CSV table of C-alpha atoms and ligand atoms in Angstrom, one decimal:
chain,number,residue,atom,x,y,z
A,25,MET,CA,-24.7,6.3,-15.6
A,26,ASP,CA,-20.8,6.9,-14.7
A,27,ILE,CA,-19.2,4.2,-15.6
A,28,THR,CA,-15.6,5.5,-14.3
A,29,GLY,CA,-16.8,5.9,-10.8
A,30,LEU,CA,-18.5,2.2,-10.2
A,31,THR,CA,-17.4,-0.6,-7.8
A,32,VAL,CA,-16.9,-3.8,-8.7
A,33,ASP,CA,-20.2,-4.9,-7.5
A,34,ALA,CA,-21.9,-2.2,-9.7
A,35,LEU,CA,-19.9,-3.0,-12.6
A,36,HIS,CA,-20.7,-6.6,-12.4
A,37,ALA,CA,-24.0,-5.8,-12.5
A,38,ALA,CA,-24.2,-3.7,-15.2
A,39,TYR,CA,-22.2,-6.1,-17.6
A,40,ALA,CA,-24.9,-9.0,-16.0
A,41,ALA,CA,-27.7,-6.7,-17.6
A,42,ARG,CA,-26.1,-6.2,-20.4
A,43,GLU,CA,-26.1,-2.1,-20.0
A,44,THR,CA,-22.3,-1.4,-20.6
A,45,THR,CA,-19.1,-3.5,-22.0
A,46,ALA,CA,-15.6,-3.9,-20.8
A,47,THR,CA,-14.5,-2.2,-23.7
A,48,GLU,CA,-16.5,0.6,-23.2
A,49,VAL,CA,-15.7,0.9,-19.6
A,50,CYS,CA,-12.3,0.4,-20.2
A,51,THR,CA,-12.1,3.1,-22.7
A,52,ALA,CA,-13.9,5.6,-20.7
A,53,VAL,CA,-11.5,4.9,-17.7
A,54,LEU,CA,-8.4,5.3,-20.2
A,55,ASP,CA,-9.9,8.7,-21.7
A,56,ARG,CA,-10.6,9.8,-18.1
A,57,ILE,CA,-6.4,9.2,-17.5
A,58,GLU,CA,-5.7,10.9,-20.4
A,59,ALA,CA,-7.7,13.8,-19.3
A,60,GLU,CA,-6.6,13.9,-15.5
A,61,ASN,CA,-3.1,12.6,-15.1
A,62,PRO,CA,-1.3,15.2,-16.8
A,63,GLN,CA,-2.3,16.8,-13.5
A,64,LEU,CA,-2.5,14.0,-10.9
A,65,ASN,CA,0.8,12.3,-12.4
A,66,ALA,CA,-0.8,8.9,-10.6
A,67,PHE,CA,0.6,6.7,-13.8
A,68,ILE,CA,4.1,6.3,-14.7
A,69,THR,CA,3.0,3.8,-18.0
A,70,VAL,CA,-0.3,3.4,-19.5
A,71,THR,CA,-1.2,0.3,-21.3
A,72,ARG,CA,-3.8,1.3,-23.4
A,73,GLU,CA,-3.4,-1.4,-25.6
A,74,SER,CA,-3.0,-4.2,-23.7
A,75,ALA,CA,-6.0,-3.1,-21.3
A,76,LEU,CA,-8.4,-2.7,-24.5
A,77,ALA,CA,-7.2,-6.3,-25.7
A,78,GLN,CA,-7.9,-7.7,-22.2
A,79,ALA,CA,-11.1,-6.0,-22.1
A,80,ALA,CA,-11.8,-7.2,-25.5
A,81,ARG,CA,-11.7,-11.1,-24.3
A,82,VAL,CA,-13.9,-10.1,-21.2
A,83,ASP,CA,-16.5,-9.3,-24.0
A,84,GLU,CA,-15.9,-12.3,-26.0
A,85,ALA,CA,-16.3,-14.5,-23.0
A,86,LEU,CA,-19.4,-12.6,-22.0
A,87,ALA,CA,-20.7,-12.6,-25.3
A,88,ALA,CA,-20.2,-16.2,-25.1
A,89,GLY,CA,-22.4,-16.8,-22.2
A,90,GLU,CA,-19.7,-17.6,-19.6
A,91,SER,CA,-20.2,-16.6,-16.1
A,92,LEU,CA,-18.1,-13.3,-15.0
A,93,LYS,CA,-14.9,-14.2,-13.0
A,94,PRO,CA,-14.3,-12.4,-9.5
A,95,LEU,CA,-12.3,-9.2,-11.3
A,96,ALA,CA,-13.6,-9.8,-14.9
A,97,GLY,CA,-13.8,-6.2,-16.7
A,98,VAL,CA,-12.6,-4.5,-13.7
A,99,PRO,CA,-9.9,-1.4,-14.5
A,100,VAL,CA,-6.8,-2.0,-12.0
A,101,ALA,CA,-3.8,0.0,-11.5
A,102,LEU,CA,-0.6,-1.6,-10.5
A,103,LYS,CA,2.4,-0.3,-8.2
A,104,ASP,CA,4.9,0.3,-10.7
A,105,ASN,CA,7.1,-2.0,-8.2
A,106,GLN,CA,5.3,-5.1,-9.7
A,107,CYS,CA,6.2,-6.9,-12.3
A,108,LEU,CA,4.3,-7.0,-15.7
A,109,LYS,CA,5.5,-9.2,-18.5
A,110,GLY,CA,6.9,-6.8,-21.5
A,111,VAL,CA,5.8,-3.9,-19.5
A,112,LEU,CA,8.1,-1.4,-18.1
A,113,THR,CA,8.7,-1.6,-14.3
A,114,THR,CA,10.4,1.5,-13.1
A,115,CYS,CA,10.2,1.5,-9.4
A,116,ALA,CA,10.2,5.2,-10.3
A,117,SER,CA,13.8,5.1,-9.9
A,118,LYS,CA,16.2,6.1,-12.7
A,119,ILE,CA,18.2,3.1,-12.3
A,120,LEU,CA,15.4,0.8,-13.4
A,121,GLY,CA,14.2,3.7,-15.8
A,122,ASN,CA,14.4,1.2,-19.0
A,123,PHE,CA,13.6,-2.4,-17.2
A,124,VAL,CA,11.2,-4.3,-19.0
A,125,PRO,CA,10.5,-7.5,-16.7
A,126,PRO,CA,10.3,-11.0,-18.5
A,127,TYR,CA,8.4,-12.5,-16.0
A,128,THR,CA,5.1,-11.2,-14.6
A,129,ALA,CA,4.7,-11.0,-10.2
A,130,THR,CA,2.4,-14.0,-8.9
A,131,ALA,CA,-0.3,-11.4,-7.6
A,132,VAL,CA,-0.6,-10.0,-11.0
A,133,ALA,CA,-0.8,-13.1,-12.5
A,134,LYS,CA,-3.5,-13.9,-10.1
A,135,LEU,CA,-5.2,-11.0,-11.1
A,136,ALA,CA,-5.1,-11.3,-14.8
A,137,GLU,CA,-6.4,-14.7,-14.5
A,138,ALA,CA,-9.9,-13.4,-12.6
A,139,GLY,CA,-10.1,-11.1,-15.2
A,140,ALA,CA,-8.9,-7.7,-14.7
A,141,ILE,CA,-7.6,-5.0,-16.8
A,142,PHE,CA,-4.8,-3.5,-16.1
A,143,VAL,CA,-4.8,0.2,-17.1
A,144,GLY,CA,-1.2,1.2,-16.6
A,145,LYS,CA,1.5,1.2,-13.8
A,146,ALA,CA,1.0,3.5,-10.6
A,147,ASN,CA,3.9,6.3,-9.6
A,148,MET,CA,5.2,6.2,-6.4
A,149,ASP,CA,8.1,6.8,-4.3
A,150,GLU,CA,11.4,5.5,-5.1
A,151,PHE,CA,11.6,1.9,-4.7
A,152,ALA,CA,8.9,2.6,-1.9
A,153,MET,CA,10.6,4.4,0.3
A,154,GLY,CA,8.8,7.4,1.3
A,155,SER,CA,5.4,8.7,2.1
A,156,SER,CA,4.7,11.7,0.2
A,157,THR,CA,5.2,9.8,-3.9
A,158,GLU,CA,7.4,13.1,-4.0
A,159,ASN,CA,10.5,10.5,-3.9
A,160,SER,CA,9.5,9.7,-7.4
A,161,SER,CA,12.0,10.0,-10.5
A,162,PHE,CA,8.7,11.2,-12.6
A,163,GLY,CA,7.5,13.8,-10.4
A,164,PRO,CA,5.1,14.1,-7.6
A,165,ALA,CA,1.5,12.5,-7.6
A,166,ARG,CA,-1.2,14.9,-6.4
A,167,ASN,CA,-4.3,14.4,-4.0
A,168,PRO,CA,-7.0,14.4,-6.0
A,169,TRP,CA,-9.2,15.8,-3.1
A,170,ASN,CA,-6.8,19.0,-3.2
A,171,GLN,CA,-3.7,19.2,-5.6
A,172,ASP,CA,-1.6,21.1,-3.7
A,173,CYS,CA,-1.7,18.6,-1.3
A,174,VAL,CA,0.5,14.8,-1.7
A,175,PRO,CA,-1.9,11.9,-2.0
A,176,GLY,CA,0.8,10.1,0.7
A,177,GLY,CA,2.8,7.4,0.1
A,178,SER,CA,4.9,5.2,-1.2
A,179,SER,CA,1.8,4.2,-3.0
A,180,GLY,CA,0.4,7.4,-3.8
A,181,GLY,CA,-0.4,6.9,-7.5
A,182,SER,CA,-2.1,3.9,-6.8
A,183,ALA,CA,-4.5,5.6,-3.8
A,184,ALA,CA,-4.9,8.7,-5.9
A,185,ALA,CA,-6.0,6.7,-9.5
A,186,VAL,CA,-8.8,5.1,-7.0
A,187,ALA,CA,-10.0,8.3,-5.6
A,188,ALA,CA,-10.0,10.0,-8.7
A,189,ASP,CA,-11.8,7.4,-10.7
A,190,LEU,CA,-8.8,6.3,-13.1
A,191,CYS,CA,-9.3,2.7,-12.1
A,192,VAL,CA,-11.6,0.7,-10.0
A,193,LEU,CA,-9.1,-1.1,-8.1
A,194,ALA,CA,-5.1,-0.8,-7.3
A,195,THR,CA,-2.6,-2.6,-5.9
A,196,GLY,CA,0.2,-1.4,-3.9
A,197,SER,CA,3.0,-2.3,-1.6
A,198,ASP,CA,3.6,-1.6,2.2
A,199,THR,CA,6.6,-2.4,4.1
A,200,GLY,CA,5.9,0.4,6.9
A,201,GLY,CA,2.2,2.3,6.2
A,202,SER,CA,2.5,2.5,2.2
A,203,ILE,CA,-1.0,1.1,1.3
A,204,ARG,CA,-2.6,2.2,4.8
A,205,GLN,CA,-1.2,5.7,4.6
A,206,PRO,CA,-2.1,6.6,1.3
A,207,ALA,CA,-5.5,5.3,1.3
A,208,SER,CA,-6.1,7.3,4.4
A,209,LEU,CA,-5.0,10.8,2.7
A,210,CYS,CA,-6.8,10.0,-0.6
A,211,GLY,CA,-10.1,8.9,1.2
A,212,VAL,CA,-10.0,4.9,0.0
A,213,VAL,CA,-9.9,1.8,1.4
A,214,GLY,CA,-6.1,-0.3,1.6
A,215,LEU,CA,-5.6,-3.4,3.2
A,216,LYS,CA,-2.1,-4.4,4.1
A,217,PRO,CA,-2.1,-8.1,4.6
A,218,THR,CA,-0.8,-10.4,7.0
A,219,TYR,CA,2.8,-11.2,6.3
A,220,GLY,CA,2.9,-14.4,4.0
A,221,ARG,CA,-0.6,-14.2,2.7
A,222,VAL,CA,0.0,-12.8,-0.5
A,223,SER,CA,3.1,-13.8,-2.9
A,224,ARG,CA,6.2,-11.5,-3.3
A,225,TYR,CA,7.2,-13.2,-6.2
A,226,GLY,CA,7.9,-10.7,-8.5
A,227,LEU,CA,7.5,-7.8,-6.1
A,228,VAL,CA,11.0,-5.5,-6.2
A,229,ALA,CA,12.0,-5.9,-2.8
A,230,PHE,CA,12.8,-2.9,-0.5
A,231,GLY,CA,12.8,-4.6,2.9
A,232,SER,CA,11.9,-8.3,2.1
A,233,SER,CA,10.8,-9.1,6.3
A,234,LEU,CA,8.4,-6.7,6.1
A,235,ASP,CA,6.8,-5.8,2.3
A,236,GLN,CA,3.3,-7.2,1.2
A,237,ILE,CA,1.7,-6.5,-1.5
A,238,GLY,CA,-2.3,-5.7,-1.0
A,239,PRO,CA,-5.4,-4.4,-2.4
A,240,PHE,CA,-6.6,-0.6,-2.7
A,241,GLY,CA,-10.4,0.0,-3.7
A,242,LYS,CA,-13.5,2.4,-3.3
A,243,THR,CA,-15.2,0.2,-1.0
A,244,THR,CA,-14.8,-2.7,2.1
A,245,ARG,CA,-16.3,-5.1,-0.3
A,246,ASP,CA,-14.3,-4.1,-3.2
A,247,VAL,CA,-10.9,-4.7,-1.1
A,248,ALA,CA,-12.4,-8.3,0.3
A,249,ARG,CA,-13.0,-9.4,-3.4
A,250,MET,CA,-9.3,-8.5,-4.1
A,251,LEU,CA,-7.8,-9.5,-1.6
A,252,GLY,CA,-9.3,-12.9,-2.4
A,253,VAL,CA,-8.2,-13.1,-5.8
A,254,LEU,CA,-4.4,-12.1,-4.2
A,255,ALA,CA,-3.8,-14.2,-1.5
A,256,GLY,CA,-2.4,-17.8,-1.1
A,257,HIS,CA,0.4,-19.6,-1.4
A,258,ASP,CA,2.9,-20.0,-4.3
A,259,VAL,CA,6.1,-22.1,-4.5
A,260,HIS,CA,7.8,-19.2,-5.9
A,261,ASP,CA,7.7,-17.3,-2.4
A,262,ALA,CA,8.9,-19.6,0.4
A,263,THR,CA,7.7,-16.8,2.8
A,264,SER,CA,4.1,-17.1,1.3
A,265,ALA,CA,1.9,-18.9,3.6
A,266,GLN,CA,0.3,-22.5,3.5
A,267,VAL,CA,-2.8,-21.4,5.1
A,268,PRO,CA,-5.8,-21.7,3.2
A,269,VAL,CA,-7.8,-18.8,1.6
A,270,PRO,CA,-11.3,-18.0,3.3
A,271,ASP,CA,-13.9,-16.5,1.3
A,272,TYR,CA,-13.7,-12.9,2.6
A,273,LEU,CA,-17.1,-11.6,0.7
A,274,ALA,CA,-18.9,-14.0,2.7
A,275,ALA,CA,-17.2,-13.0,5.8
A,276,LEU,CA,-19.0,-9.5,5.5
A,277,ASP,CA,-22.4,-9.3,7.8
A,278,GLY,CA,-22.1,-6.0,9.4
A,279,ASN,CA,-22.1,-7.6,12.7
A,280,VAL,CA,-19.9,-6.0,15.2
A,281,LYS,CA,-22.1,-7.2,18.4
A,282,GLY,CA,-19.9,-7.9,21.2
A,283,LEU,CA,-16.8,-7.2,19.3
A,284,ARG,CA,-14.0,-6.2,21.5
A,285,ILE,CA,-12.6,-3.2,19.6
A,286,GLY,CA,-9.2,-2.2,21.9
A,287,VAL,CA,-7.8,1.5,21.8
A,288,PRO,CA,-4.2,1.4,22.6
A,289,LYS,CA,-3.6,4.8,24.2
A,290,GLU,CA,-0.1,5.5,23.1
A,291,ALA,CA,-2.0,6.2,19.7
A,292,MET,CA,-4.3,8.9,20.8
A,293,GLY,CA,-1.9,11.1,22.5
A,294,GLU,CA,1.2,13.2,21.4
A,295,GLY,CA,1.7,14.7,17.8
A,296,LEU,CA,-1.8,13.6,16.9
A,297,ASP,CA,-4.1,16.5,14.9
A,298,PRO,CA,-7.0,17.2,16.8
A,299,GLN,CA,-9.3,17.1,13.9
A,300,VAL,CA,-7.8,13.5,13.2
A,301,LYS,CA,-8.3,12.6,16.5
A,302,ALA,CA,-11.9,14.0,17.2
A,303,ALA,CA,-12.8,12.1,14.1
A,304,VAL,CA,-11.1,8.8,15.5
A,305,GLU,CA,-13.4,9.4,18.6
A,306,GLN,CA,-16.3,9.6,16.8
A,307,ALA,CA,-15.9,6.6,15.0
A,308,LEU,CA,-15.3,4.7,18.3
A,309,ARG,CA,-18.5,6.4,19.5
A,310,ASN,CA,-20.5,4.9,16.1
A,311,TYR,CA,-19.1,1.4,16.8
A,312,ALA,CA,-20.3,1.6,20.6
A,313,GLU,CA,-23.8,2.8,18.8
A,314,LEU,CA,-23.1,-0.7,16.7
A,315,GLY,CA,-22.9,-3.0,19.7
A,316,ALA,CA,-19.1,-3.0,19.8
A,317,GLU,CA,-17.1,-3.2,23.5
A,318,ILE,CA,-14.7,-0.4,23.2
A,319,VAL,CA,-12.0,-1.0,25.6
A,320,GLU,CA,-8.8,1.0,26.5
A,321,THR,CA,-5.6,-1.3,25.7
A,322,THR,CA,-1.4,-0.7,25.6
A,323,LEU,CA,1.1,-1.2,22.9
A,324,PRO,CA,3.8,-0.3,25.5
A,325,ASN,CA,7.0,-0.5,23.2
A,326,SER,CA,5.2,1.8,20.3
A,327,GLY,CA,7.3,4.4,21.0
A,328,TYR,CA,10.3,2.4,19.7
A,329,ALA,CA,8.6,1.4,16.3
A,330,ILE,CA,9.5,4.4,14.2
A,331,PRO,CA,13.6,3.8,15.5
A,332,ASP,CA,13.2,0.2,15.0
A,333,TYR,CA,11.9,0.1,11.7
A,334,TYR,CA,14.1,2.6,10.0
A,335,ILE,CA,17.1,-0.2,11.0
A,336,ILE,CA,15.7,-3.2,9.7
A,337,ALA,CA,14.0,-1.5,7.0
A,338,THR,CA,17.1,0.1,5.6
A,339,ALA,CA,19.4,-2.6,6.6
A,340,GLU,CA,17.5,-4.9,4.5
A,341,ALA,CA,17.5,-1.9,1.9
A,342,SER,CA,20.6,-2.0,1.5
A,343,ALA,CA,21.0,-6.0,0.7
A,344,ASN,CA,18.2,-5.8,-1.4
A,345,LEU,CA,19.5,-2.7,-3.8
A,346,ALA,CA,23.2,-4.2,-3.9
A,347,ARG,CA,22.0,-5.8,-7.0
A,348,PHE,CA,21.4,-2.6,-9.1
A,349,ASP,CA,24.9,-2.0,-10.3
A,350,GLY,CA,24.5,-1.5,-13.8
A,351,VAL,CA,25.6,-5.1,-14.7
A,352,ARG,CA,22.8,-7.2,-15.4
A,353,PHE,CA,19.5,-4.9,-15.4
A,354,GLY,CA,18.6,-1.0,-15.9
A,355,PHE,CA,20.7,1.9,-16.3
A,356,ARG,CA,24.5,1.6,-16.9
A,357,VAL,CA,26.7,5.0,-17.2
A,358,GLU,CA,28.4,5.2,-20.4
A,359,GLY,CA,32.4,5.8,-20.4
A,360,ALA,CA,33.6,4.4,-17.5
A,361,LYS,CA,37.3,3.4,-17.7
A,362,THR,CA,37.0,0.8,-14.4
A,363,LEU,CA,34.4,-1.7,-13.3
A,364,HIS,CA,34.8,-0.2,-9.7
A,365,GLU,CA,34.0,3.5,-11.6
A,366,MET,CA,30.9,2.0,-13.7
A,367,TYR,CA,29.3,0.9,-10.1
A,368,GLN,CA,30.4,4.1,-8.5
A,369,LYS,CA,28.8,6.5,-11.2
A,370,THR,CA,26.3,4.2,-11.9
A,371,ARG,CA,24.6,3.9,-8.3
A,372,ASP,CA,25.1,7.8,-8.0
A,373,LEU,CA,23.1,8.9,-11.1
A,374,GLY,CA,21.2,5.8,-10.8
A,375,PHE,CA,19.3,6.3,-7.1
A,376,GLY,CA,17.5,9.5,-5.9
A,377,THR,CA,18.7,11.1,-2.4
A,378,GLU,CA,16.2,9.4,-0.3
A,379,VAL,CA,17.0,5.8,-1.4
A,380,LYS,CA,20.9,7.0,-1.0
A,381,ARG,CA,20.4,7.9,2.5
A,382,ARG,CA,18.4,4.5,3.4
A,383,ILE,CA,21.7,2.6,1.4
A,384,MET,CA,23.8,4.1,3.6
A,385,LEU,CA,22.0,4.3,6.7
A,386,GLY,CA,21.4,0.2,6.1
A,387,THR,CA,25.2,-0.4,5.3
A,388,TYR,CA,26.4,1.3,8.7
A,389,THR,CA,24.2,-0.9,10.9
A,390,LEU,CA,25.0,-4.0,9.4
A,391,SER,CA,28.6,-3.1,9.3
A,392,SER,CA,30.6,-5.2,11.9
A,393,GLY,CA,31.3,-3.1,15.3
A,394,TYR,CA,28.0,-1.3,15.0
A,395,TYR,CA,25.8,-4.7,14.0
A,396,ASP,CA,25.5,-5.9,17.6
A,397,ALA,CA,24.4,-2.4,18.7
A,398,TYR,CA,22.2,-1.8,16.2
A,399,TYR,CA,20.9,-4.5,13.9
A,400,LEU,CA,20.7,-7.1,16.6
A,401,LYS,CA,19.3,-4.8,19.2
A,402,ALA,CA,16.4,-3.8,16.9
A,403,GLN,CA,15.9,-7.4,16.3
A,404,LYS,CA,15.4,-7.8,19.8
A,405,VAL,CA,13.0,-4.6,19.9
A,406,ARG,CA,10.9,-6.4,17.2
A,407,THR,CA,10.2,-9.5,19.0
A,408,LEU,CA,8.9,-7.0,22.2
A,409,LEU,CA,7.0,-5.1,19.5
A,410,ARG,CA,5.2,-8.4,18.6
A,411,ARG,CA,4.4,-9.3,22.0
A,412,ASP,CA,2.9,-5.8,22.6
A,413,PHE,CA,0.4,-7.2,20.2
A,414,GLU,CA,0.2,-10.7,21.3
A,415,ARG,CA,-1.0,-9.0,24.8
A,416,ALA,CA,-3.7,-6.8,23.7
A,417,PHE,CA,-5.2,-9.4,21.4
A,418,GLU,CA,-5.6,-11.0,24.7
A,419,SER,CA,-8.3,-9.0,25.7
A,420,CYS,CA,-9.3,-7.6,22.4
A,421,ASP,CA,-10.6,-8.6,19.0
A,422,VAL,CA,-9.4,-5.6,17.1
A,423,LEU,CA,-7.3,-2.7,17.6
A,424,LEU,CA,-8.4,0.6,16.5
A,425,THR,CA,-5.8,3.6,15.8
A,426,PRO,CA,-5.7,6.4,13.7
A,427,THR,CA,-4.0,5.6,10.2
A,428,ALA,CA,-1.7,8.7,9.8
A,429,PRO,CA,-1.2,11.6,12.6
A,430,THR,CA,-2.8,14.2,10.1
A,431,PRO,CA,-4.7,14.6,7.0
A,432,ALA,CA,-3.2,15.2,3.6
A,433,PHE,CA,0.4,17.9,3.8
A,434,LYS,CA,1.0,20.1,1.2
A,435,LEU,CA,3.8,19.5,-1.3
A,436,GLY,CA,6.9,20.2,-0.2
A,437,GLU,CA,5.8,20.2,3.2
A,438,LYS,CA,8.4,17.9,4.8
A,439,THR,CA,10.8,17.3,1.9
A,440,ASP,CA,13.6,19.0,3.7
A,441,ASP,CA,12.9,17.4,6.8
A,442,PRO,CA,13.2,13.4,6.9
A,443,LEU,CA,12.5,12.4,10.1
A,444,GLN,CA,9.1,14.5,10.1
A,445,MET,CA,8.6,12.5,7.1
A,446,TYR,CA,8.8,9.4,8.6
A,447,LEU,CA,6.6,10.2,11.5
A,448,SER,CA,4.0,10.1,8.8
A,449,ASP,CA,4.0,6.5,9.6
A,450,ILE,CA,4.3,6.7,13.4
A,451,TYR,CA,0.6,4.3,13.8
A,452,THR,CA,1.9,1.8,10.5
A,453,VAL,CA,5.2,0.7,10.9
A,454,THR,CA,4.2,-1.6,14.0
A,455,LEU,CA,2.2,-3.8,12.5
A,456,ASN,CA,4.5,-4.3,9.4
A,457,MET,CA,7.2,-5.6,12.7
A,458,ALA,CA,4.5,-8.1,14.0
A,459,GLY,CA,3.3,-8.8,10.7
A,460,VAL,CA,-0.2,-8.5,11.6
A,461,PRO,CA,-3.0,-7.0,9.0
A,462,GLY,CA,-4.1,-3.7,9.0
A,463,LEU,CA,-6.8,-1.7,7.3
A,464,SER,CA,-7.5,1.9,6.3
A,465,VAL,CA,-11.1,3.1,5.8
A,466,PRO,CA,-12.0,6.4,5.6
A,467,CYS,CA,-13.8,7.9,9.0
A,468,GLY,CA,-14.3,11.7,8.3
A,469,LEU,CA,-13.3,14.5,6.6
A,470,SER,CA,-11.2,17.7,8.0
A,471,THR,CA,-12.3,21.3,7.7
A,472,GLU,CA,-10.4,21.7,4.7
A,473,GLY,CA,-12.0,18.8,3.0
A,474,LEU,CA,-9.3,16.6,3.1
A,475,PRO,CA,-10.0,12.6,4.0
A,476,ILE,CA,-9.2,10.9,7.6
A,477,GLY,CA,-8.7,7.6,8.0
A,478,MET,CA,-8.7,5.1,10.6
A,479,GLN,CA,-6.7,1.9,10.9
A,480,LEU,CA,-8.2,-1.3,12.4
A,481,ILE,CA,-5.8,-4.3,13.4
A,482,ALA,CA,-6.1,-7.8,13.6
A,483,PRO,CA,-4.0,-10.6,14.7
A,484,HIS,CA,-2.4,-12.6,12.0
A,485,PHE,CA,-4.6,-14.0,9.3
A,486,ALA,CA,-7.8,-12.5,10.6
A,487,GLU,CA,-8.2,-10.8,7.7
A,488,SER,CA,-11.9,-11.6,7.4
A,489,ARG,CA,-12.4,-10.1,11.1
A,490,LEU,CA,-10.7,-6.9,9.7
A,491,LEU,CA,-12.7,-6.3,7.0
A,492,ASN,CA,-16.0,-7.0,8.7
A,493,THR,CA,-15.6,-4.6,11.3
A,494,ALA,CA,-14.6,-2.1,8.5
A,495,PHE,CA,-17.9,-3.1,6.6
A,496,ALA,CA,-20.1,-2.9,9.9
A,497,TYR,CA,-18.8,1.2,10.2
A,498,GLU,CA,-18.8,1.5,6.0
A,499,GLN,CA,-22.7,0.6,6.3
A,500,ALA,CA,-23.6,2.8,9.0
A,501,HIS,CA,-21.8,5.5,7.6
A,502,PRO,CA,-21.3,6.2,4.5
A,503,PHE,CA,-18.0,8.0,3.3
A,504,PRO,CA,-19.0,11.1,0.9
A,505,LYS,CA,-17.6,10.5,-2.6
A,506,ARG,CA,-14.7,13.3,-4.2
A,507,LYS,CA,-16.9,15.7,-6.5
A,508,LEU,CA,-15.0,14.4,-9.9
A,509,SER,CA,-13.7,17.5,-11.8
B,9,LIG,N1,7.3,5.5,4.3
B,9,LIG,C1,8.0,4.6,4.9
B,9,LIG,C2,9.2,4.6,4.3
B,9,LIG,O1,9.5,5.3,3.7
B,9,LIG,C3,6.9,3.0,4.2
B,9,LIG,C4,7.4,2.6,3.0
B,9,LIG,C5,6.7,1.4,2.6
B,9,LIG,O2,5.9,0.9,3.4
B,9,LIG,N2,7.2,0.7,1.5
B,9,LIG,O3,9.9,2.9,4.6
């Protein structure tokens, strides 16, 4: 039995049958990380000792005859922008290169409470700004399907780690596509929950009105299980919603008969790679065979989504990142003669190019004189984008689009052209603007053998519907597993 490649269901069956132990699984995963991470660079920090201690506690509970908690003995990778008390949390930035948080993020604490084993902190684009994980100050992560290609971003380390069996589940964060796009490029399942579904307490903020933590897994069932653990109201996050958490696993019956799947016509046009288009069209035919009704719909303002996102997200980022000034935490330059010089040099040396670009853009759009012309207008466009979804959901139960316009691209291919990089998120950013949930599930392989994903979209808090729609497809059309190296 290959114990590193299991799903949560398979792992739990093996634990229940006493075929393996959490310590054995954890050791195998850690050994695999040691062997593969030098190439993939999916982890910034590996937490071997604390992982083995967590595994030992799970084994004790099992030996004492306790029933298995939802994630008991499941190796999990945490994106490195989520605080785990006592463990380096860098956001892949030099400015937080020595930051050890004194507290744990609520989402992370919930995973620990459910029995998860944290094997390490995953690589990412600096402060979650990027679509390829090439903006990490720890070097780029690589795509396990082809190491010359990027894993996507910004949660590229998390997606690569799940795809390469360096963990069973991983967390990501998604501000404009950072869970769904890397899931698509790495051939795994990734879900951005409804804004407010998961607490943001302890997540280093990028765009506070857009950010959500969410799960990565090898299957929809694993993602459903993990969402059930992550979701719920938190007194520490006033934007977390007071909406009951349903049983996401129980909702998976695989029945999509009569489900109205809307295809926004804007999503299937210009700029879409023909192979991605063909894979998505094939998936639509497959859904029709399963009894779903395919309807054409429209998101008429989606052409404004990227410019709108890059005004709102950068404005929020410029405000959020003002706190990294060398005073309270993280890196500080030596030898500055004045406070001003210390701020300036710390921020100049501490932030990478893309982060600086965003801070400057955001500061500009928020400055007096430009605020009305850019920021205020962008907020109005945001309302239009939300209304687009409300209208589409009047006649559809879910929407289906490609997740990303292309399969994984080569390292270095887009680093000199930020606009090309920004376009990777053309189908994903609209959801963050509207706050609705989205899931990427693999739906094909390109002729070069790279994964292709499709994005399913549902109304606010309808994650169960989203998961069941993906589950139905996955049951009928299992995705080929990557050949392990
Ligand atoms: N790629 C987008 C960006 O660079 C989205 C990032 C994210 O979702 N964190 O902003």
